[in-house]
Coordinates of C-alpha atoms and ligand atoms in Angstrom, one line a residue:
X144 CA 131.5 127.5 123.0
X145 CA 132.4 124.1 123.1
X146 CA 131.8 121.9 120.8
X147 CA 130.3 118.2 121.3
X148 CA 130.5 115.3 119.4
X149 CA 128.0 115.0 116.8
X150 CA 125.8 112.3 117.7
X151 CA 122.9 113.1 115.6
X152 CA 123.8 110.1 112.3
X153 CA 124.2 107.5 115.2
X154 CA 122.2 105.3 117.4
X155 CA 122.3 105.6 121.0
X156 CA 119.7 106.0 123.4
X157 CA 119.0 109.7 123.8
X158 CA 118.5 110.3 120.1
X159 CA 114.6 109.8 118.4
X160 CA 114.4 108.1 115.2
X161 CA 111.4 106.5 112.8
X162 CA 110.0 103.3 113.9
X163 CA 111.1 100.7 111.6
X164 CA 107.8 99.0 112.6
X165 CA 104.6 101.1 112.0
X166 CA 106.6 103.5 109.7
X167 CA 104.8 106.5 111.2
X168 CA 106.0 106.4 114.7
X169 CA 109.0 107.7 116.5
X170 CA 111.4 105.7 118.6
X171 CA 113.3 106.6 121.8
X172 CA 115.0 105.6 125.0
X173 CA 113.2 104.4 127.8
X174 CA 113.9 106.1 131.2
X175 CA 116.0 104.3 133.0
X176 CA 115.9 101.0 130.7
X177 CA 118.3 100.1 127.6
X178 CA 115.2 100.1 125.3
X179 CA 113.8 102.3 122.7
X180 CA 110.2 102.5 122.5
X181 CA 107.7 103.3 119.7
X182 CA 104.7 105.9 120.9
X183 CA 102.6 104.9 118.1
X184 CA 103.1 101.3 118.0
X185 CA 104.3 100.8 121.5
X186 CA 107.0 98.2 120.4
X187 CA 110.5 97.7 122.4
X188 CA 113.6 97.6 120.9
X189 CA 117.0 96.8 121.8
X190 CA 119.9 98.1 121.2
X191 CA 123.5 97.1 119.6
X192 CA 125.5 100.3 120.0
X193 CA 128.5 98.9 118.8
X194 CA 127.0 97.5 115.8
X195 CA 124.6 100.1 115.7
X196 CA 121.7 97.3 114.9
X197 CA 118.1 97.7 116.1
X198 CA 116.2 94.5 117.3
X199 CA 112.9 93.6 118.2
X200 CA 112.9 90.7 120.2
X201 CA 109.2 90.4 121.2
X202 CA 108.9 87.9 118.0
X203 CA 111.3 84.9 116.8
X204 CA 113.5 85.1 115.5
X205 CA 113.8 88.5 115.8
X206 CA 114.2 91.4 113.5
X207 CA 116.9 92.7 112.9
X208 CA 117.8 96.4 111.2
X209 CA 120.8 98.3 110.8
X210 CA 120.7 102.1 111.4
X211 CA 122.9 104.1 108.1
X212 CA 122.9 107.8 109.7
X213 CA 119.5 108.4 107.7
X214 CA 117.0 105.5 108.2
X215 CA 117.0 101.6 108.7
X216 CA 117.9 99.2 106.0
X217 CA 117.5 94.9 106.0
X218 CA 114.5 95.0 108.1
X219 CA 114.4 91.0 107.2
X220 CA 114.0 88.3 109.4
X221 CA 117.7 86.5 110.0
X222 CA 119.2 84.0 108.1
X223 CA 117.0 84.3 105.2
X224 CA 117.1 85.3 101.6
X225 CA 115.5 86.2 99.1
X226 CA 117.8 86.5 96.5
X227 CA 117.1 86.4 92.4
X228 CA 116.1 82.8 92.5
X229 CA 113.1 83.2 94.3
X230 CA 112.3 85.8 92.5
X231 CA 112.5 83.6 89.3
X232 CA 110.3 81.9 91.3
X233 CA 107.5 84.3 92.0
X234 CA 107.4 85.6 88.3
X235 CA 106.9 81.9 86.9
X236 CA 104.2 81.5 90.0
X237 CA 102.1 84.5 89.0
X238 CA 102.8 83.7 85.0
X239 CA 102.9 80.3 84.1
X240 CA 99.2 79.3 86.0
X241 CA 97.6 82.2 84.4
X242 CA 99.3 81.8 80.8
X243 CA 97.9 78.2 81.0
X244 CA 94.3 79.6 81.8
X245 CA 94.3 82.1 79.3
X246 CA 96.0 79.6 76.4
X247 CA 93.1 77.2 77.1
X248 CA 90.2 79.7 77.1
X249 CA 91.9 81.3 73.8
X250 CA 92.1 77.6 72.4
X251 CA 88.9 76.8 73.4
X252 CA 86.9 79.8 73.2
X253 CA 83.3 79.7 74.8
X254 CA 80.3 79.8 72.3
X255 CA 79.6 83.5 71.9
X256 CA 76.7 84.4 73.1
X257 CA 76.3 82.1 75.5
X258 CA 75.6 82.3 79.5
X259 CA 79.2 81.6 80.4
X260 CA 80.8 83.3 77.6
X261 CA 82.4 85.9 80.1
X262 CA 83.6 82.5 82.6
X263 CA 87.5 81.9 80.6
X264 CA 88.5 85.5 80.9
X265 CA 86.6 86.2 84.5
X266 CA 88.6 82.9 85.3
X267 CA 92.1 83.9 83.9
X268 CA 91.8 87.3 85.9
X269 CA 90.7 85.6 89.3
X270 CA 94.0 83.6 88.8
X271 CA 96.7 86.2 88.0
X272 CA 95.0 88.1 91.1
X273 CA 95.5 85.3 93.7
X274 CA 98.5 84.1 92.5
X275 CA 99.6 87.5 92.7
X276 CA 98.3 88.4 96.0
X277 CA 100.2 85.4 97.2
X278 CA 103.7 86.9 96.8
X279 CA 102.7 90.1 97.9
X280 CA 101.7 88.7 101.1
X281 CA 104.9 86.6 100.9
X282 CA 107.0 89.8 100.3
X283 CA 105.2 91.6 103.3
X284 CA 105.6 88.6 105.7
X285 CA 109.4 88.4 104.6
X286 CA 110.1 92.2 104.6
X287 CA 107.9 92.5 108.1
X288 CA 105.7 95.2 106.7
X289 CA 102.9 94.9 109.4
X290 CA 100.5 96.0 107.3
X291 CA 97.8 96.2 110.5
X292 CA 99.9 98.1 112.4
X293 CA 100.7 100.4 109.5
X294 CA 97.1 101.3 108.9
X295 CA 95.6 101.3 112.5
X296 CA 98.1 104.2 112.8
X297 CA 97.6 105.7 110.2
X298 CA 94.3 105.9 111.2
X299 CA 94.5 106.9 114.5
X300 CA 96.7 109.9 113.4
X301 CA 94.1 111.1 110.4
X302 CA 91.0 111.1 113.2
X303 CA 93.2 113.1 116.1
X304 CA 93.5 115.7 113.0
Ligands
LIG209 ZN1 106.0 102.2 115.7

């Protein structure tokens, strides 16, 4: 019995591997193309053999991941960062507005019993929520977590069950 090469931890264009897109998907070759393609999410890729890098060039700039043996890691868009600074940043975002809130509605604290008496805290939540919804969607938007695609297929796959 001869044995082959193992090809199985690499990237090359007979193997199948998870869609670094929809997360739920597999990828593989295209006949007679140098393309993978997604059956879930229908996204092309290229290929970088050498490199063994994975790119998605039907957006700009495009995507970029790198393929370890086991799954795909820096799915971030190139030539960004987001490094501890920004997340300095975020934290103060989501803090600072809402510790303002809630210091003013503690220092000036509604009548009690009146009509708007649940307003300051009702207020103080609404902000820490948006505030924090905004780097979420940040994150997802710098990560490339399509979060449509993610659950359409989900979706799909729990009604073919
Ligand atoms: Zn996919």
């Amino acid at each position: 019995m001869q044995y082959l090469p193992d090809l199985t931890n690499r990237l090359h264009y007979q193997g199948i591997y998870p869609c670094p897109i929809c997360r739920v998907g597999q990828i593989q070759g295209m006949p007679l193309m140098d393309a993978l393609a997604c059956e879930a999410c229908r996204h092309i890729f290229v290929a970088d053999l050498e490199q063994q890098l994975l790119k998605m060039t039907d957006r700009q700039p495009p995507l970029t991941w790198r393929w370890n043996g086991k799954n795909w890691v820096g799915a971030h868009l190139q030539g960004v960062e987001w490094g501890w600074m920004t997340w300095i940043f975020a934290a103060a975002f989501v803090i600072l507005p809402t510790t303002l809130i809630g210091v003013a509605a503690y220092t000036f604290p509604p009548t009690p019993g009146s009509r708007l008496a649940w307003l300051p805290l009702a207020w103080t939540g609404l902000t820490f929520l948006l505030h924090f919804a905004v780097i979420v969607w940040l994150l997802m938007e710098f990560y490339q977590f399509p979060l449509r695609v993610y659950l359409r297929t989900r979706r799909r796959r729990l009604l073919r069950r």
